Amino acid sequence: RNQTMLRRLLSSRATPRMALLRPATTAARATLAPRRTQTVSLSSQADGGQQQSADAVRRKRILYRCKQRGFLELDLVMGTWAEDRLPELEGQDLDDFEVLSLMETPELFKMLTNQLEVPAELDTKVFRELQDYTLNQKKKWTVTQ
């Protein structure tokens, strides 16, 4: 009986053959379609929905770079220092720290731990603060037996 009904539907001119496939195709498309994700804007509710300043975005980018360098020791040192000090940095100090965040990881780590001489253009107030922090944290994090 079901086969007879199916034949009638397929042969019927009122119902095109493709119409029978549409529900299944639509359902398949719905399951295969990527889910729409919520778009995250750079606005916050506290400032009335206005765009965050370029400075705030820059600071977030620098902080991310400091925490995700791919070198655990430097991630810890730079990430924790940046969390503490980045909100306070202004002007030239912020520029200097951004330059440090863009440096190659092995060279930066060697300079911070006094294994490599620091070039004159990098020997800034921010670098010396970060170097002092690194050397002090290294003492705290070193395991002694």
PDB file of C-alpha atoms in Angstrom:
ATOM      1  CA  ARG A   1       0.000   0.000   0.000  1.00  0.00           C
ATOM      2  CA  ASN A   2       2.845   2.414   0.833  1.00  0.00           C
ATOM      3  CA  GLN A   3       4.535   1.622  -2.456  1.00  0.00           C
ATOM      4  CA  THR A   4       1.349   2.431  -4.322  1.00  0.00           C
ATOM      5  CA  MET A   5       1.071   5.802  -2.604  1.00  0.00           C
ATOM      6  CA  LEU A   6       4.703   6.516  -3.335  1.00  0.00           C
ATOM      7  CA  ARG A   7       4.232   5.701  -7.026  1.00  0.00           C
ATOM      8  CA  ARG A   8       1.223   7.993  -7.225  1.00  0.00           C
ATOM      9  CA  LEU A   9       3.131  10.821  -5.615  1.00  0.00           C
ATOM     10  CA  LEU A  10       6.109  10.349  -7.895  1.00  0.00           C
ATOM     11  CA  SER A  11       4.021  10.145 -11.039  1.00  0.00           C
ATOM     12  CA  SER A  12       1.693  12.945 -10.098  1.00  0.00           C
ATOM     13  CA  ARG A  13       2.175  16.134 -12.067  1.00  0.00           C
ATOM     14  CA  ALA A  14       0.863  18.197  -9.197  1.00  0.00           C
ATOM     15  CA  THR A  15       3.768  17.145  -6.973  1.00  0.00           C
ATOM     16  CA  PRO A  16       7.130  17.395  -8.650  1.00  0.00           C
ATOM     17  CA  ARG A  17       9.635  14.734  -7.748  1.00  0.00           C
ATOM     18  CA  MET A  18      12.040  17.256  -6.244  1.00  0.00           C
ATOM     19  CA  ALA A  19       9.378  18.444  -3.821  1.00  0.00           C
ATOM     20  CA  LEU A  20       9.569  15.087  -2.083  1.00  0.00           C
ATOM     21  CA  LEU A  21      13.306  15.553  -1.534  1.00  0.00           C
ATOM     22  CA  ARG A  22      13.150  19.092  -0.193  1.00  0.00           C
ATOM     23  CA  PRO A  23      12.211  18.281   3.398  1.00  0.00           C
ATOM     24  CA  ALA A  24      15.015  15.748   3.709  1.00  0.00           C
ATOM     25  CA  THR A  25      17.480  18.064   1.986  1.00  0.00           C
ATOM     26  CA  THR A  26      16.472  20.977   4.177  1.00  0.00           C
ATOM     27  CA  ALA A  27      16.811  18.850   7.290  1.00  0.00           C
ATOM     28  CA  ALA A  28      20.199  17.632   6.150  1.00  0.00           C
ATOM     29  CA  ARG A  29      21.310  21.168   5.461  1.00  0.00           C
ATOM     30  CA  ALA A  30      20.145  22.262   8.875  1.00  0.00           C
ATOM     31  CA  THR A  31      22.221  19.596  10.594  1.00  0.00           C
ATOM     32  CA  LEU A  32      25.287  20.182   8.421  1.00  0.00           C
ATOM     33  CA  ALA A  33      25.148  23.967   8.454  1.00  0.00           C
ATOM     34  CA  PRO A  34      27.602  25.638  10.808  1.00  0.00           C
ATOM     35  CA  ARG A  35      26.033  27.073  13.879  1.00  0.00           C
ATOM     36  CA  ARG A  36      25.895  30.778  14.060  1.00  0.00           C
ATOM     37  CA  THR A  37      28.099  32.067  16.795  1.00  0.00           C
ATOM     38  CA  GLN A  38      27.454  35.144  18.782  1.00  0.00           C
ATOM     39  CA  THR A  39      29.528  38.000  17.499  1.00  0.00           C
ATOM     40  CA  VAL A  40      31.548  39.613  20.233  1.00  0.00           C
ATOM     41  CA  SER A  41      31.992  43.292  19.757  1.00  0.00           C
ATOM     42  CA  LEU A  42      34.578  45.444  21.415  1.00  0.00           C
ATOM     43  CA  SER A  43      31.947  47.465  23.195  1.00  0.00           C
ATOM     44  CA  SER A  44      31.065  47.180  26.821  1.00  0.00           C
ATOM     45  CA  GLN A  45      27.823  47.861  28.583  1.00  0.00           C
ATOM     46  CA  ALA A  46      29.491  50.078  31.165  1.00  0.00           C
ATOM     47  CA  ASP A  47      30.467  52.734  28.618  1.00  0.00           C
ATOM     48  CA  GLY A  48      27.068  52.844  27.018  1.00  0.00           C
ATOM     49  CA  GLY A  49      27.900  50.576  24.096  1.00  0.00           C
ATOM     50  CA  GLN A  50      30.602  52.816  22.651  1.00  0.00           C
ATOM     51  CA  GLN A  51      33.645  51.245  21.029  1.00  0.00           C
ATOM     52  CA  GLN A  52      36.537  50.628  23.380  1.00  0.00           C
ATOM     53  CA  SER A  53      39.424  52.933  22.887  1.00  0.00           C
ATOM     54  CA  ALA A  54      42.289  51.905  20.675  1.00  0.00           C
ATOM     55  CA  ASP A  55      44.484  52.062  23.776  1.00  0.00           C
ATOM     56  CA  ALA A  56      42.402  49.432  25.598  1.00  0.00           C
ATOM     57  CA  VAL A  57      42.493  47.127  22.571  1.00  0.00           C
ATOM     58  CA  ARG A  58      46.247  47.638  22.302  1.00  0.00           C
ATOM     59  CA  ARG A  59      46.725  46.736  25.971  1.00  0.00           C
ATOM     60  CA  LYS A  60      44.670  43.558  25.575  1.00  0.00           C
ATOM     61  CA  ARG A  61      46.709  42.570  22.537  1.00  0.00           C
ATOM     62  CA  ILE A  62      49.988  43.133  24.405  1.00  0.00           C
ATOM     63  CA  LEU A  63      48.731  41.164  27.409  1.00  0.00           C
ATOM     64  CA  TYR A  64      47.715  38.258  25.185  1.00  0.00           C
ATOM     65  CA  ARG A  65      51.146  38.241  23.528  1.00  0.00           C
ATOM     66  CA  CYS A  66      52.825  38.206  26.933  1.00  0.00           C
ATOM     67  CA  LYS A  67      50.787  35.258  28.185  1.00  0.00           C
ATOM     68  CA  GLN A  68      50.918  33.173  24.996  1.00  0.00           C
ATOM     69  CA  ARG A  69      54.552  33.250  23.909  1.00  0.00           C
ATOM     70  CA  GLY A  70      54.972  29.469  23.796  1.00  0.00           C
ATOM     71  CA  PHE A  71      57.827  29.426  26.295  1.00  0.00           C
ATOM     72  CA  LEU A  72      56.461  28.571  29.738  1.00  0.00           C
ATOM     73  CA  GLU A  73      58.978  30.489  31.806  1.00  0.00           C
ATOM     74  CA  LEU A  74      58.553  33.646  29.761  1.00  0.00           C
ATOM     75  CA  ASP A  75      54.753  33.200  29.699  1.00  0.00           C
ATOM     76  CA  LEU A  76      54.752  33.180  33.495  1.00  0.00           C
ATOM     77  CA  VAL A  77      57.139  36.071  33.953  1.00  0.00           C
ATOM     78  CA  MET A  78      55.837  38.405  31.278  1.00  0.00           C
ATOM     79  CA  GLY A  79      52.194  37.455  31.774  1.00  0.00           C
ATOM     80  CA  THR A  80      52.181  38.100  35.517  1.00  0.00           C
ATOM     81  CA  TRP A  81      54.239  41.295  35.166  1.00  0.00           C
ATOM     82  CA  ALA A  82      51.944  42.564  32.418  1.00  0.00           C
ATOM     83  CA  GLU A  83      48.819  41.825  34.465  1.00  0.00           C
ATOM     84  CA  ASP A  84      50.217  43.870  37.345  1.00  0.00           C
ATOM     85  CA  ARG A  85      51.894  46.718  35.495  1.00  0.00           C
ATOM     86  CA  LEU A  86      50.262  47.094  32.080  1.00  0.00           C
ATOM     87  CA  PRO A  87      47.315  49.208  33.301  1.00  0.00           C
ATOM     88  CA  GLU A  88      49.786  51.707  34.782  1.00  0.00           C
ATOM     89  CA  LEU A  89      52.002  52.061  31.708  1.00  0.00           C
ATOM     90  CA  GLU A  90      51.555  55.206  29.627  1.00  0.00           C
ATOM     91  CA  GLY A  91      53.214  56.823  26.626  1.00  0.00           C
ATOM     92  CA  GLN A  92      56.799  55.835  25.956  1.00  0.00           C
ATOM     93  CA  ASP A  93      56.784  53.103  28.616  1.00  0.00           C
ATOM     94  CA  LEU A  94      53.852  51.405  26.894  1.00  0.00           C
ATOM     95  CA  ASP A  95      55.641  51.694  23.537  1.00  0.00           C
ATOM     96  CA  ASP A  96      58.812  50.190  25.033  1.00  0.00           C
ATOM     97  CA  PHE A  97      56.894  47.277  26.534  1.00  0.00           C
ATOM     98  CA  GLU A  98      55.116  46.619  23.244  1.00  0.00           C
ATOM     99  CA  VAL A  99      58.514  46.395  21.536  1.00  0.00           C
ATOM    100  CA  LEU A 100      59.581  43.849  24.166  1.00  0.00           C
ATOM    101  CA  SER A 101      56.400  41.826  23.629  1.00  0.00           C
ATOM    102  CA  LEU A 102      57.208  41.594  19.901  1.00  0.00           C
ATOM    103  CA  MET A 103      60.768  40.339  20.388  1.00  0.00           C
ATOM    104  CA  GLU A 104      61.930  36.798  19.714  1.00  0.00           C
ATOM    105  CA  THR A 105      61.328  34.632  22.767  1.00  0.00           C
ATOM    106  CA  PRO A 106      64.738  32.945  23.270  1.00  0.00           C
ATOM    107  CA  GLU A 107      66.668  36.198  22.901  1.00  0.00           C
ATOM    108  CA  LEU A 108      64.351  38.066  25.253  1.00  0.00           C
ATOM    109  CA  PHE A 109      64.569  35.357  27.896  1.00  0.00           C
ATOM    110  CA  LYS A 110      68.361  35.339  27.724  1.00  0.00           C
ATOM    111  CA  MET A 111      68.466  39.129  28.084  1.00  0.00           C
ATOM    112  CA  LEU A 112      66.064  39.087  31.017  1.00  0.00           C
ATOM    113  CA  THR A 113      68.128  36.446  32.823  1.00  0.00           C
ATOM    114  CA  ASN A 114      71.483  38.191  32.122  1.00  0.00           C
ATOM    115  CA  GLN A 115      72.681  35.453  29.781  1.00  0.00           C
ATOM    116  CA  LEU A 116      72.890  37.870  26.849  1.00  0.00           C
ATOM    117  CA  GLU A 117      73.965  41.502  26.721  1.00  0.00           C
ATOM    118  CA  VAL A 118      71.123  43.975  26.372  1.00  0.00           C
ATOM    119  CA  PRO A 119      71.365  46.319  23.351  1.00  0.00           C
ATOM    120  CA  ALA A 120      71.339  50.029  24.194  1.00  0.00           C
ATOM    121  CA  GLU A 121      68.000  50.633  22.409  1.00  0.00           C
ATOM    122  CA  LEU A 122      66.284  48.031  24.611  1.00  0.00           C
ATOM    123  CA  ASP A 123      67.861  49.148  27.888  1.00  0.00           C
ATOM    124  CA  THR A 124      64.857  51.155  29.068  1.00  0.00           C
ATOM    125  CA  LYS A 125      63.157  51.724  32.391  1.00  0.00           C
ATOM    126  CA  VAL A 126      60.491  49.135  31.522  1.00  0.00           C
ATOM    127  CA  PHE A 127      63.093  46.542  30.517  1.00  0.00           C
ATOM    128  CA  ARG A 128      65.017  47.019  33.772  1.00  0.00           C
ATOM    129  CA  GLU A 129      61.806  46.668  35.821  1.00  0.00           C
ATOM    130  CA  LEU A 130      60.899  43.498  33.938  1.00  0.00           C
ATOM    131  CA  GLN A 131      64.433  42.169  34.343  1.00  0.00           C
ATOM    132  CA  ASP A 132      64.378  42.827  38.108  1.00  0.00           C
ATOM    133  CA  TYR A 133      61.003  41.116  38.336  1.00  0.00           C
ATOM    134  CA  THR A 134      62.298  38.151  36.329  1.00  0.00           C
ATOM    135  CA  LEU A 135      65.375  37.690  38.501  1.00  0.00           C
ATOM    136  CA  ASN A 136      63.364  38.013  41.738  1.00  0.00           C
ATOM    137  CA  GLN A 137      60.678  35.597  40.528  1.00  0.00           C
ATOM    138  CA  LYS A 138      63.331  33.161  39.371  1.00  0.00           C
ATOM    139  CA  LYS A 139      64.582  32.987  42.953  1.00  0.00           C
ATOM    140  CA  LYS A 140      61.039  32.348  44.236  1.00  0.00           C
ATOM    141  CA  TRP A 141      60.267  29.713  41.612  1.00  0.00           C
ATOM    142  CA  THR A 142      63.584  27.868  41.841  1.00  0.00           C
ATOM    143  CA  VAL A 143      63.314  24.508  43.583  1.00  0.00           C
ATOM    144  CA  THR A 144      66.126  23.882  46.046  1.00  0.00           C
ATOM    145  CA  GLN A 145      66.837  20.563  47.687  1.00  0.00           C
TER     146      GLN A 145
END
